[in-house]
mmCIF file with all atom_site columns, C-alpha atoms in Angstrom:
data_model
loop_
_atom_site.group_PDB
_atom_site.id
_atom_site.type_symbol
_atom_site.label_atom_id
_atom_site.label_alt_id
_atom_site.label_comp_id
_atom_site.label_asym_id
_atom_site.label_entity_id
_atom_site.label_seq_id
_atom_site.pdbx_PDB_ins_code
_atom_site.Cartn_x
_atom_site.Cartn_y
_atom_site.Cartn_z
_atom_site.occupancy
_atom_site.B_iso_or_equiv
_atom_site.pdbx_formal_charge
_atom_site.auth_seq_id
_atom_site.auth_comp_id
_atom_site.auth_asym_id
_atom_site.auth_atom_id
_atom_site.pdbx_PDB_model_num
ATOM 1   C CA . MET A 1 1   ? 0.043   0.076   0.010   1.00 86.00 ? 28  MET A CA 1
ATOM 2   C CA . ASP A 1 2   ? 1.274   3.329   -1.000  1.00 91.00 ? 29  ASP A CA 1
ATOM 3   C CA . ASN A 1 3   ? 1.621   5.509   2.048   1.00 94.00 ? 30  ASN A CA 1
ATOM 4   C CA . ALA A 1 4   ? 5.039   7.383   1.065   1.00 97.00 ? 31  ALA A CA 1
ATOM 5   C CA . VAL A 1 5   ? 5.113   11.113  2.175   1.00 98.00 ? 32  VAL A CA 1
ATOM 6   C CA . GLU A 1 6   ? 4.414   13.368  -0.808  1.00 97.00 ? 33  GLU A CA 1
ATOM 7   C CA . TRP A 1 7   ? 3.528   17.164  -1.367  1.00 97.00 ? 34  TRP A CA 1
ATOM 8   C CA . TYR A 1 8   ? -0.165  16.203  -0.533  1.00 97.00 ? 35  TYR A CA 1
ATOM 9   C CA . TRP A 1 9   ? 0.690   13.479  2.059   1.00 98.00 ? 36  TRP A CA 1
ATOM 10  C CA . PRO A 1 10  ? 2.370   15.132  5.495   1.00 97.00 ? 37  PRO A CA 1
ATOM 11  C CA . LYS A 1 11  ? 5.200   13.075  7.240   1.00 97.00 ? 38  LYS A CA 1
ATOM 12  C CA . TRP A 1 12  ? 2.485   13.243  10.523  1.00 97.00 ? 39  TRP A CA 1
ATOM 13  C CA . ALA A 1 13  ? -0.255  11.690  8.216   1.00 98.00 ? 40  ALA A CA 1
ATOM 14  C CA . ALA A 1 14  ? 1.893   8.729   7.143   1.00 97.00 ? 41  ALA A CA 1
ATOM 15  C CA . GLU A 1 15  ? 2.867   8.137   10.375  1.00 97.00 ? 42  GLU A CA 1
ATOM 16  C CA . ALA A 1 16  ? -0.737  8.341   12.066  1.00 97.00 ? 43  ALA A CA 1
ATOM 17  C CA . GLU A 1 17  ? -2.831  5.361   12.785  1.00 96.00 ? 44  GLU A CA 1
ATOM 18  C CA . LEU A 1 18  ? -5.626  5.614   10.434  1.00 98.00 ? 45  LEU A CA 1
ATOM 19  C CA . PRO A 1 19  ? -8.124  3.330   8.995   1.00 97.00 ? 46  PRO A CA 1
ATOM 20  C CA . VAL A 1 20  ? -7.543  0.941   6.396   1.00 98.00 ? 47  VAL A CA 1
ATOM 21  C CA . PHE A 1 21  ? -10.341 -0.565  4.371   1.00 98.00 ? 48  PHE A CA 1
ATOM 22  C CA . ARG A 1 22  ? -10.483 -3.891  2.627   1.00 98.00 ? 49  ARG A CA 1
ATOM 23  C CA . VAL A 1 23  ? -12.939 -4.118  0.016   1.00 98.00 ? 50  VAL A CA 1
ATOM 24  C CA . ARG A 1 24  ? -14.720 -6.605  -2.261  1.00 98.00 ? 51  ARG A CA 1
ATOM 25  C CA . ASP A 1 25  ? -15.923 -5.828  -6.014  1.00 98.00 ? 52  ASP A CA 1
ATOM 26  C CA . THR A 1 26  ? -16.421 -7.509  -8.988  1.00 97.00 ? 53  THR A CA 1
ATOM 27  C CA . GLU A 1 27  ? -13.555 -8.323  -11.889 1.00 95.00 ? 54  GLU A CA 1
ATOM 28  C CA . SER A 1 28  ? -15.123 -6.782  -14.864 1.00 94.00 ? 55  SER A CA 1
ATOM 29  C CA . SER A 1 29  ? -18.030 -5.091  -16.661 1.00 95.00 ? 56  SER A CA 1
ATOM 30  C CA . HIS A 1 30  ? -20.052 -8.024  -16.485 1.00 94.00 ? 57  HIS A CA 1
ATOM 31  C CA . GLY A 1 31  ? -18.126 -10.178 -14.193 1.00 91.00 ? 58  GLY A CA 1
ATOM 32  C CA . ARG A 1 32  ? -18.257 -12.317 -11.046 1.00 96.00 ? 59  ARG A CA 1
ATOM 33  C CA . TYR A 1 33  ? -16.974 -11.353 -7.733  1.00 97.00 ? 60  TYR A CA 1
ATOM 34  C CA . ALA A 1 34  ? -13.259 -11.255 -7.804  1.00 97.00 ? 61  ALA A CA 1
ATOM 35  C CA . ASP A 1 35  ? -11.047 -13.626 -6.080  1.00 95.00 ? 62  ASP A CA 1
ATOM 36  C CA . ASP A 1 36  ? -8.916  -11.083 -4.154  1.00 97.00 ? 63  ASP A CA 1
ATOM 37  C CA . VAL A 1 37  ? -9.775  -8.382  -2.381  1.00 98.00 ? 64  VAL A CA 1
ATOM 38  C CA . LYS A 1 38  ? -8.390  -4.713  -2.531  1.00 97.00 ? 65  LYS A CA 1
ATOM 39  C CA . TRP A 1 39  ? -6.882  -2.351  0.224   1.00 98.00 ? 66  TRP A CA 1
ATOM 40  C CA . ILE A 1 40  ? -7.833  1.426   0.500   1.00 98.00 ? 67  ILE A CA 1
ATOM 41  C CA . THR A 1 41  ? -5.906  3.934   2.516   1.00 98.00 ? 68  THR A CA 1
ATOM 42  C CA . VAL A 1 42  ? -7.027  7.556   3.531   1.00 98.00 ? 69  VAL A CA 1
ATOM 43  C CA . LYS A 1 43  ? -3.967  8.721   1.205   1.00 98.00 ? 70  LYS A CA 1
ATOM 44  C CA . ASP A 1 44  ? -6.132  6.699   -1.689  1.00 98.00 ? 71  ASP A CA 1
ATOM 45  C CA . LEU A 1 45  ? -8.934  8.956   -0.652  1.00 98.00 ? 72  LEU A CA 1
ATOM 46  C CA . VAL A 1 46  ? -7.036  12.207  -1.065  1.00 98.00 ? 73  VAL A CA 1
ATOM 47  C CA . LYS A 1 47  ? -5.870  11.015  -4.601  1.00 97.00 ? 74  LYS A CA 1
ATOM 48  C CA . PHE A 1 48  ? -9.584  10.733  -5.362  1.00 97.00 ? 75  PHE A CA 1
ATOM 49  C CA . HIS A 1 49  ? -10.958 13.934  -3.335  1.00 98.00 ? 76  HIS A CA 1
ATOM 50  C CA . GLY A 1 50  ? -8.249  16.013  -4.574  1.00 97.00 ? 77  GLY A CA 1
ATOM 51  C CA . HIS A 1 51  ? -6.804  16.978  -0.971  1.00 97.00 ? 78  HIS A CA 1
ATOM 52  C CA . ALA A 1 52  ? -6.291  16.024  2.326   1.00 96.00 ? 79  ALA A CA 1
ATOM 53  C CA . CYS A 1 53  ? -8.593  17.823  4.997   1.00 96.00 ? 80  CYS A CA 1
ATOM 54  C CA . ASP A 1 54  ? -10.412 17.513  8.319   1.00 97.00 ? 81  ASP A CA 1
ATOM 55  C CA . GLY A 1 55  ? -13.494 16.548  6.715   1.00 97.00 ? 82  GLY A CA 1
ATOM 56  C CA . LEU A 1 56  ? -11.682 13.486  4.563   1.00 98.00 ? 83  LEU A CA 1
ATOM 57  C CA . PHE A 1 57  ? -10.347 11.987  8.061   1.00 98.00 ? 84  PHE A CA 1
ATOM 58  C CA . ARG A 1 58  ? -13.354 12.549  9.712   1.00 98.00 ? 85  ARG A CA 1
ATOM 59  C CA . GLY A 1 59  ? -15.511 11.054  7.236   1.00 98.00 ? 86  GLY A CA 1
ATOM 60  C CA . ALA A 1 60  ? -13.058 7.938   7.141   1.00 98.00 ? 87  ALA A CA 1
ATOM 61  C CA . PHE A 1 61  ? -13.263 7.480   10.665  1.00 98.00 ? 88  PHE A CA 1
ATOM 62  C CA . ALA A 1 62  ? -16.905 7.579   10.740  1.00 98.00 ? 89  ALA A CA 1
ATOM 63  C CA . LEU A 1 63  ? -17.274 5.046   8.041   1.00 98.00 ? 90  LEU A CA 1
ATOM 64  C CA . SER A 1 64  ? -14.740 2.771   9.653   1.00 98.00 ? 91  SER A CA 1
ATOM 65  C CA . VAL A 1 65  ? -17.309 2.378   12.554  1.00 98.00 ? 92  VAL A CA 1
ATOM 66  C CA . ALA A 1 66  ? -20.295 1.903   10.266  1.00 98.00 ? 93  ALA A CA 1
ATOM 67  C CA . PHE A 1 67  ? -18.301 -0.854  8.235   1.00 98.00 ? 94  PHE A CA 1
ATOM 68  C CA . SER A 1 68  ? -17.058 -2.796  11.359  1.00 98.00 ? 95  SER A CA 1
ATOM 69  C CA . ALA A 1 69  ? -21.058 -3.051  12.111  1.00 97.00 ? 96  ALA A CA 1
ATOM 70  C CA . LEU A 1 70  ? -22.170 -4.137  8.845   1.00 97.00 ? 97  LEU A CA 1
ATOM 71  C CA . PHE A 1 71  ? -19.318 -6.364  7.751   1.00 97.00 ? 98  PHE A CA 1
ATOM 72  C CA . LYS A 1 72  ? -17.518 -7.383  11.284  1.00 95.00 ? 99  LYS A CA 1
ATOM 73  C CA . ASP A 1 73  ? -14.261 -9.504  9.568   1.00 92.00 ? 100 ASP A CA 1
ATOM 74  C CA . GLU A 1 74  ? -15.758 -9.431  6.152   1.00 97.00 ? 101 GLU A CA 1
ATOM 75  C CA . PRO A 1 75  ? -14.189 -7.556  3.373   1.00 98.00 ? 102 PRO A CA 1
ATOM 76  C CA . ILE A 1 76  ? -16.221 -4.332  2.617   1.00 98.00 ? 103 ILE A CA 1
ATOM 77  C CA . ASP A 1 77  ? -18.800 -5.602  -0.243  1.00 98.00 ? 104 ASP A CA 1
ATOM 78  C CA . ARG A 1 78  ? -18.728 -2.559  -2.687  1.00 98.00 ? 105 ARG A CA 1
ATOM 79  C CA . THR A 1 79  ? -21.429 -3.927  -4.772  1.00 98.00 ? 106 THR A CA 1
ATOM 80  C CA . ASP A 1 80  ? -24.108 -4.337  -1.817  1.00 97.00 ? 107 ASP A CA 1
ATOM 81  C CA . LEU A 1 81  ? -24.050 -0.951  -0.268  1.00 98.00 ? 108 LEU A CA 1
ATOM 82  C CA . ARG A 1 82  ? -26.377 2.266   -0.147  1.00 97.00 ? 109 ARG A CA 1
ATOM 83  C CA . VAL A 1 83  ? -25.000 5.453   1.433   1.00 98.00 ? 110 VAL A CA 1
ATOM 84  C CA . ILE A 1 84  ? -26.816 8.727   2.629   1.00 97.00 ? 111 ILE A CA 1
ATOM 85  C CA . SER A 1 85  ? -24.522 11.777  3.733   1.00 97.00 ? 112 SER A CA 1
ATOM 86  C CA . ARG A 1 86  ? -24.856 15.550  4.354   1.00 95.00 ? 113 ARG A CA 1
ATOM 87  C CA . ASN A 1 87  ? -24.197 17.310  1.490   1.00 94.00 ? 114 ASN A CA 1
ATOM 88  C CA . SER A 1 88  ? -20.490 17.970  1.526   1.00 94.00 ? 115 SER A CA 1
ATOM 89  C CA . PRO A 1 89  ? -17.875 17.538  -0.980  1.00 95.00 ? 116 PRO A CA 1
ATOM 90  C CA . CYS A 1 90  ? -15.538 15.632  1.513   1.00 97.00 ? 117 CYS A CA 1
ATOM 91  C CA . LEU A 1 91  ? -18.396 13.493  2.894   1.00 97.00 ? 118 LEU A CA 1
ATOM 92  C CA . GLY A 1 92  ? -19.996 12.522  -0.104  1.00 97.00 ? 119 GLY A CA 1
ATOM 93  C CA . ASP A 1 93  ? -16.708 11.741  -1.737  1.00 98.00 ? 120 ASP A CA 1
ATOM 94  C CA . VAL A 1 94  ? -15.434 9.405   0.979   1.00 98.00 ? 121 VAL A CA 1
ATOM 95  C CA . ALA A 1 95  ? -19.088 7.767   0.873   1.00 98.00 ? 122 ALA A CA 1
ATOM 96  C CA . ALA A 1 96  ? -18.799 7.162   -2.769  1.00 98.00 ? 123 ALA A CA 1
ATOM 97  C CA . TYR A 1 97  ? -15.425 5.803   -2.755  1.00 98.00 ? 124 TYR A CA 1
ATOM 98  C CA . LEU A 1 98  ? -15.668 3.462   -0.035  1.00 98.00 ? 125 LEU A CA 1
ATOM 99  C CA . SER A 1 99  ? -19.123 1.961   -0.452  1.00 98.00 ? 126 SER A CA 1
ATOM 100 C CA . GLY A 1 100 ? -19.093 2.097   -4.154  1.00 97.00 ? 127 GLY A CA 1
ATOM 101 C CA . GLY A 1 101 ? -22.359 4.095   -3.984  1.00 97.00 ? 128 GLY A CA 1
ATOM 102 C CA . ARG A 1 102 ? -23.412 6.284   -7.157  1.00 97.00 ? 129 ARG A CA 1
ATOM 103 C CA . ILE A 1 103 ? -26.285 8.622   -7.530  1.00 96.00 ? 130 ILE A CA 1
ATOM 104 C CA . ARG A 1 104 ? -26.541 7.373   -10.772 1.00 97.00 ? 131 ARG A CA 1
ATOM 105 C CA . PHE A 1 105 ? -27.528 4.204   -9.801  1.00 97.00 ? 132 PHE A CA 1
ATOM 106 C CA . ASN A 1 106 ? -29.634 4.919   -6.742  1.00 97.00 ? 133 ASN A CA 1
ATOM 107 C CA . THR A 1 107 ? -27.106 3.952   -4.319  1.00 97.00 ? 134 THR A CA 1
ATOM 108 C CA . GLN A 1 108 ? -25.916 7.203   -3.012  1.00 97.00 ? 135 GLN A CA 1
ATOM 109 C CA . ASP A 1 109 ? -28.004 10.310  -1.735  1.00 97.00 ? 136 ASP A CA 1
ATOM 110 C CA . VAL A 1 110 ? -27.032 13.485  0.156   1.00 95.00 ? 137 VAL A CA 1
ATOM 111 C CA . ARG A 1 111 ? -29.257 15.874  2.503   1.00 93.00 ? 138 ARG A CA 1
ATOM 112 C CA . ASN A 1 112 ? -28.447 19.464  3.218   1.00 90.00 ? 139 ASN A CA 1
ATOM 113 C CA . GLY A 1 113 ? -28.753 18.624  7.029   1.00 83.00 ? 140 GLY A CA 1
ATOM 114 C CA . PRO A 1 114 ? -28.384 17.987  9.855   1.00 89.00 ? 141 PRO A CA 1
ATOM 115 C CA . PRO A 1 115 ? -24.967 19.696  10.121  1.00 91.00 ? 142 PRO A CA 1
ATOM 116 C CA . GLY A 1 116 ? -21.857 17.688  11.386  1.00 94.00 ? 143 GLY A CA 1
ATOM 117 C CA . VAL A 1 117 ? -20.682 14.443  10.295  1.00 98.00 ? 144 VAL A CA 1
ATOM 118 C CA . TRP A 1 118 ? -22.991 11.650  9.833   1.00 98.00 ? 145 TRP A CA 1
ATOM 119 C CA . TYR A 1 119 ? -23.787 8.266   7.296   1.00 98.00 ? 146 TYR A CA 1
ATOM 120 C CA . ILE A 1 120 ? -26.502 6.338   6.995   1.00 97.00 ? 147 ILE A CA 1
ATOM 121 C CA . ILE A 1 121 ? -25.515 3.134   5.126   1.00 97.00 ? 148 ILE A CA 1
ATOM 122 C CA . GLN A 1 122 ? -27.132 -0.165  4.435   1.00 96.00 ? 149 GLN A CA 1
ATOM 123 C CA . ARG A 1 123 ? -26.022 -3.586  3.429   1.00 96.00 ? 150 ARG A CA 1
ATOM 124 C CA . ILE A 1 124 ? -28.611 -4.282  0.630   1.00 95.00 ? 151 ILE A CA 1
ATOM 125 C CA . SER A 1 125 ? -28.625 -8.030  0.533   1.00 94.00 ? 152 SER A CA 1
ATOM 126 C CA . ARG A 1 126 ? -29.479 -8.276  4.214   1.00 92.00 ? 153 ARG A CA 1
ATOM 127 C CA . HIS A 1 127 ? -31.482 -5.420  4.848   1.00 91.00 ? 154 HIS A CA 1
ATOM 128 C CA . HIS A 1 128 ? -28.989 -4.164  7.441   1.00 94.00 ? 155 HIS A CA 1
ATOM 129 C CA . ALA A 1 129 ? -28.809 -0.267  7.839   1.00 96.00 ? 156 ALA A CA 1
ATOM 130 C CA . VAL A 1 130 ? -26.693 1.762   10.730  1.00 97.00 ? 157 VAL A CA 1
ATOM 131 C CA . ARG A 1 131 ? -26.333 5.422   11.284  1.00 97.00 ? 158 ARG A CA 1
ATOM 132 C CA . VAL A 1 132 ? -22.944 6.686   12.451  1.00 98.00 ? 159 VAL A CA 1
ATOM 133 C CA . THR A 1 133 ? -22.565 10.393  13.780  1.00 98.00 ? 160 THR A CA 1
ATOM 134 C CA . GLU A 1 134 ? -19.625 12.420  15.056  1.00 98.00 ? 161 GLU A CA 1
ATOM 135 C CA . ASP A 1 135 ? -19.863 13.404  18.644  1.00 98.00 ? 162 ASP A CA 1
ATOM 136 C CA . PRO A 1 136 ? -21.264 16.942  18.742  1.00 95.00 ? 163 PRO A CA 1
ATOM 137 C CA . ALA A 1 137 ? -18.395 17.863  21.039  1.00 96.00 ? 164 ALA A CA 1
ATOM 138 C CA . LEU A 1 138 ? -15.651 16.859  18.839  1.00 98.00 ? 165 LEU A CA 1
ATOM 139 C CA . TYR A 1 139 ? -15.198 19.499  16.006  1.00 97.00 ? 166 TYR A CA 1
ATOM 140 C CA . PRO A 1 140 ? -14.982 23.034  18.042  1.00 97.00 ? 167 PRO A CA 1
ATOM 141 C CA . THR A 1 141 ? -17.326 25.688  17.627  1.00 96.00 ? 168 THR A CA 1
ATOM 142 C CA . SER A 1 142 ? -14.267 28.117  16.987  1.00 96.00 ? 169 SER A CA 1
ATOM 143 C CA . LEU A 1 143 ? -13.549 26.194  13.847  1.00 96.00 ? 170 LEU A CA 1
ATOM 144 C CA . GLN A 1 144 ? -16.972 26.087  12.825  1.00 95.00 ? 171 GLN A CA 1
ATOM 145 C CA . GLN A 1 145 ? -17.335 29.763  13.012  1.00 95.00 ? 172 GLN A CA 1
ATOM 146 C CA . MET A 1 146 ? -14.135 30.266  11.008  1.00 95.00 ? 173 MET A CA 1
ATOM 147 C CA . GLU A 1 147 ? -15.349 28.290  8.429   1.00 94.00 ? 174 GLU A CA 1
ATOM 148 C CA . ALA A 1 148 ? -18.654 29.939  8.141   1.00 93.00 ? 175 ALA A CA 1
ATOM 149 C CA . HIS A 1 149 ? -16.820 33.349  8.067   1.00 92.00 ? 176 HIS A CA 1
ATOM 150 C CA . LEU A 1 150 ? -14.908 32.359  5.017   1.00 93.00 ? 177 LEU A CA 1
ATOM 151 C CA . LEU A 1 151 ? -18.035 31.142  3.084   1.00 91.00 ? 178 LEU A CA 1
ATOM 152 C CA . ALA A 1 152 ? -19.564 34.367  3.986   1.00 93.00 ? 179 ALA A CA 1
ATOM 153 C CA . HIS A 1 153 ? -16.670 36.363  2.744   1.00 90.00 ? 180 HIS A CA 1
ATOM 154 C CA . PRO A 1 154 ? -15.309 34.781  -0.610  1.00 85.00 ? 181 PRO A CA 1
ATOM 155 C CA . ASP A 1 155 ? -12.780 37.686  -0.826  1.00 89.00 ? 182 ASP A CA 1
ATOM 156 C CA . ALA A 1 156 ? -11.374 36.627  2.502   1.00 87.00 ? 183 ALA A CA 1
ATOM 157 C CA . ALA A 1 157 ? -7.797  37.691  3.262   1.00 90.00 ? 184 ALA A CA 1
ATOM 158 C CA . PRO A 1 158 ? -5.114  35.347  2.208   1.00 92.00 ? 185 PRO A CA 1
ATOM 159 C CA . ASP A 1 159 ? -4.202  35.204  6.190   1.00 94.00 ? 186 ASP A CA 1
ATOM 160 C CA . ASP A 1 160 ? -7.528  33.941  7.145   1.00 93.00 ? 187 ASP A CA 1
ATOM 161 C CA . VAL A 1 161 ? -7.524  31.038  4.618   1.00 93.00 ? 188 VAL A CA 1
ATOM 162 C CA . ASP A 1 162 ? -4.021  30.286  6.037   1.00 95.00 ? 189 ASP A CA 1
ATOM 163 C CA . ARG A 1 163 ? -5.066  30.517  9.339   1.00 95.00 ? 190 ARG A CA 1
ATOM 164 C CA . LEU A 1 164 ? -8.417  28.012  9.065   1.00 96.00 ? 191 LEU A CA 1
ATOM 165 C CA . GLN A 1 165 ? -6.071  25.444  7.378   1.00 95.00 ? 192 GLN A CA 1
ATOM 166 C CA . GLU A 1 166 ? -3.515  25.811  10.156  1.00 97.00 ? 193 GLU A CA 1
ATOM 167 C CA . ALA A 1 167 ? -6.078  25.478  12.720  1.00 97.00 ? 194 ALA A CA 1
ATOM 168 C CA . GLN A 1 168 ? -8.046  22.472  11.060  1.00 97.00 ? 195 GLN A CA 1
ATOM 169 C CA . TRP A 1 169 ? -4.543  20.485  10.763  1.00 97.00 ? 196 TRP A CA 1
ATOM 170 C CA . GLN A 1 170 ? -3.578  21.213  14.541  1.00 98.00 ? 197 GLN A CA 1
ATOM 171 C CA . TRP A 1 171 ? -7.287  19.944  15.386  1.00 98.00 ? 198 TRP A CA 1
ATOM 172 C CA . VAL A 1 172 ? -6.672  16.586  13.338  1.00 98.00 ? 199 VAL A CA 1
ATOM 173 C CA . GLN A 1 173 ? -3.251  16.026  15.135  1.00 98.00 ? 200 GLN A CA 1
ATOM 174 C CA . GLN A 1 174 ? -4.075  17.188  18.495  1.00 98.00 ? 201 GLN A CA 1
ATOM 175 C CA . VAL A 1 175 ? -7.980  15.967  19.141  1.00 98.00 ? 202 VAL A CA 1
ATOM 176 C CA . LEU A 1 176 ? -8.976  13.662  16.124  1.00 98.00 ? 203 LEU A CA 1
ATOM 177 C CA . LEU A 1 177 ? -5.965  11.392  15.941  1.00 98.00 ? 204 LEU A CA 1
ATOM 178 C CA . THR A 1 178 ? -5.705  10.696  19.725  1.00 98.00 ? 205 THR A CA 1
ATOM 179 C CA . LYS A 1 179 ? -8.799  8.967   19.939  1.00 97.00 ? 206 LYS A CA 1
ATOM 180 C CA . THR A 1 180 ? -10.146 5.682   18.458  1.00 97.00 ? 207 THR A CA 1
ATOM 181 C CA . PRO A 1 181 ? -13.031 6.139   15.763  1.00 98.00 ? 208 PRO A CA 1
ATOM 182 C CA . GLN A 1 182 ? -15.345 4.353   18.267  1.00 97.00 ? 209 GLN A CA 1
ATOM 183 C CA . GLN A 1 183 ? -14.532 7.075   20.903  1.00 98.00 ? 210 GLN A CA 1
ATOM 184 C CA . SER A 1 184 ? -15.504 9.881   18.431  1.00 98.00 ? 211 SER A CA 1
ATOM 185 C CA . TYR A 1 185 ? -18.141 8.344   16.148  1.00 98.00 ? 212 TYR A CA 1
ATOM 186 C CA . HIS A 1 186 ? -21.557 6.780   17.457  1.00 98.00 ? 213 HIS A CA 1
ATOM 187 C CA . LEU A 1 187 ? -23.338 3.712   15.945  1.00 98.00 ? 214 LEU A CA 1
ATOM 188 C CA . GLU A 1 188 ? -26.831 3.254   15.788  1.00 97.00 ? 215 GLU A CA 1
ATOM 189 C CA . ILE A 1 189 ? -28.441 0.104   14.434  1.00 96.00 ? 216 ILE A CA 1
ATOM 190 C CA . LEU A 1 190 ? -31.750 1.294   12.373  1.00 96.00 ? 217 LEU A CA 1
ATOM 191 C CA . GLN A 1 191 ? -34.853 -1.021  11.932  1.00 89.00 ? 218 GLN A CA 1
ATOM 192 C CA . GLU A 1 192 ? -35.986 0.567   8.969   1.00 74.00 ? 219 GLU A CA 1
ATOM 193 C CA . THR A 1 193 ? -35.585 -1.460  5.448   1.00 71.00 ? 220 THR A CA 1
ATOM 194 C CA . VAL A 1 194 ? -37.370 0.905   3.014   1.00 81.00 ? 221 VAL A CA 1
ATOM 195 C CA . TRP A 1 195 ? -34.979 2.875   1.487   1.00 86.00 ? 222 TRP A CA 1
ATOM 196 C CA . PRO A 1 196 ? -36.085 6.106   -0.350  1.00 88.00 ? 223 PRO A CA 1
ATOM 197 C CA . ASP A 1 197 ? -35.400 6.377   -4.303  1.00 93.00 ? 224 ASP A CA 1
ATOM 198 C CA . VAL A 1 198 ? -32.622 9.182   -5.287  1.00 94.00 ? 225 VAL A CA 1
ATOM 199 C CA . PRO A 1 199 ? -34.694 11.922  -6.945  1.00 93.00 ? 226 PRO A CA 1
ATOM 200 C CA . TYR A 1 200 ? -32.644 11.741  -10.081 1.00 94.00 ? 227 TYR A CA 1
ATOM 201 C CA . ALA A 1 201 ? -33.931 11.655  -13.339 1.00 95.00 ? 228 ALA A CA 1
ATOM 202 C CA . HIS A 1 202 ? -31.139 10.001  -15.191 1.00 96.00 ? 229 HIS A CA 1
ATOM 203 C CA . LYS A 1 203 ? -30.632 6.746   -12.838 1.00 95.00 ? 230 LYS A CA 1
ATOM 204 C CA . GLY A 1 204 ? -29.185 3.644   -14.955 1.00 96.00 ? 231 GLY A CA 1
ATOM 205 C CA . GLN A 1 205 ? -28.589 -0.061  -14.059 1.00 94.00 ? 232 GLN A CA 1
ATOM 206 C CA . ARG A 1 206 ? -25.406 -0.866  -12.433 1.00 94.00 ? 233 ARG A CA 1
ATOM 207 C CA . THR A 1 207 ? -24.623 -3.682  -14.996 1.00 95.00 ? 234 THR A CA 1
ATOM 208 C CA . ASP A 1 208 ? -21.181 -4.765  -13.652 1.00 95.00 ? 235 ASP A CA 1
ATOM 209 C CA . VAL A 1 209 ? -22.731 -6.225  -10.501 1.00 96.00 ? 236 VAL A CA 1
ATOM 210 C CA . LEU A 1 210 ? -25.604 -8.579  -11.924 1.00 95.00 ? 237 LEU A CA 1
ATOM 211 C CA . LEU A 1 211 ? -23.558 -11.571 -12.754 1.00 95.00 ? 238 LEU A CA 1
ATOM 212 C CA . LYS A 1 212 ? -21.473 -11.383 -9.515  1.00 97.00 ? 239 LYS A CA 1
ATOM 213 C CA . ASN A 1 213 ? -22.944 -14.458 -8.281  1.00 95.00 ? 240 ASN A CA 1
ATOM 214 C CA . ILE A 1 214 ? -22.624 -16.591 -11.431 1.00 95.00 ? 241 ILE A CA 1
ATOM 215 C CA . PRO A 1 215 ? -20.218 -19.531 -10.410 1.00 93.00 ? 242 PRO A CA 1
ATOM 216 C CA . ARG A 1 216 ? -16.912 -20.320 -12.294 1.00 90.00 ? 243 ARG A CA 1
ATOM 217 C CA . THR A 1 217 ? -16.541 -22.846 -14.659 1.00 87.00 ? 244 THR A CA 1
#
């Protein structure tokens, strides 16, 4: 697994104890399950998302708790998941990459609220669903206020942008990484099995998972 220090992946991140995700997929466009698994790191998420940020780390920690409940010691089956998150660039990208959910296949959706970090994720074949939420005291109000100020002032001073980024990284290193995911993200088992359709007019069929259970010759 690639965990080497890069301009976008600092030394402290490379040395941190971060979740690593073991995932299962199909092997071709109309194929059955692959015989082996893949490993996804937080650095892989950065490559997909475009940058490292506090939201990316928080999303990865939250979903590590959800997947532990849904799959125990099994690989995460990215052909068998639906996910809903807050409409955040970071949280939505983490959800899509790790779960395989896609809006165009009716397996990913986003909502404008409630605030904070949360996911609802369902293992489709077993009708198992969980909600994972961040401890509301984890992310400080001061950082939330700094973010809101920048969003309200797109012509903000360069120093304001620098201060927020530095404060976020200090929080990740001094708070988030000092706790286990289970200490910061709380799991709820959901009894509801009805999953609302994604309100997207151009949904299609995901053909690369239809034949996943066909036996080998």
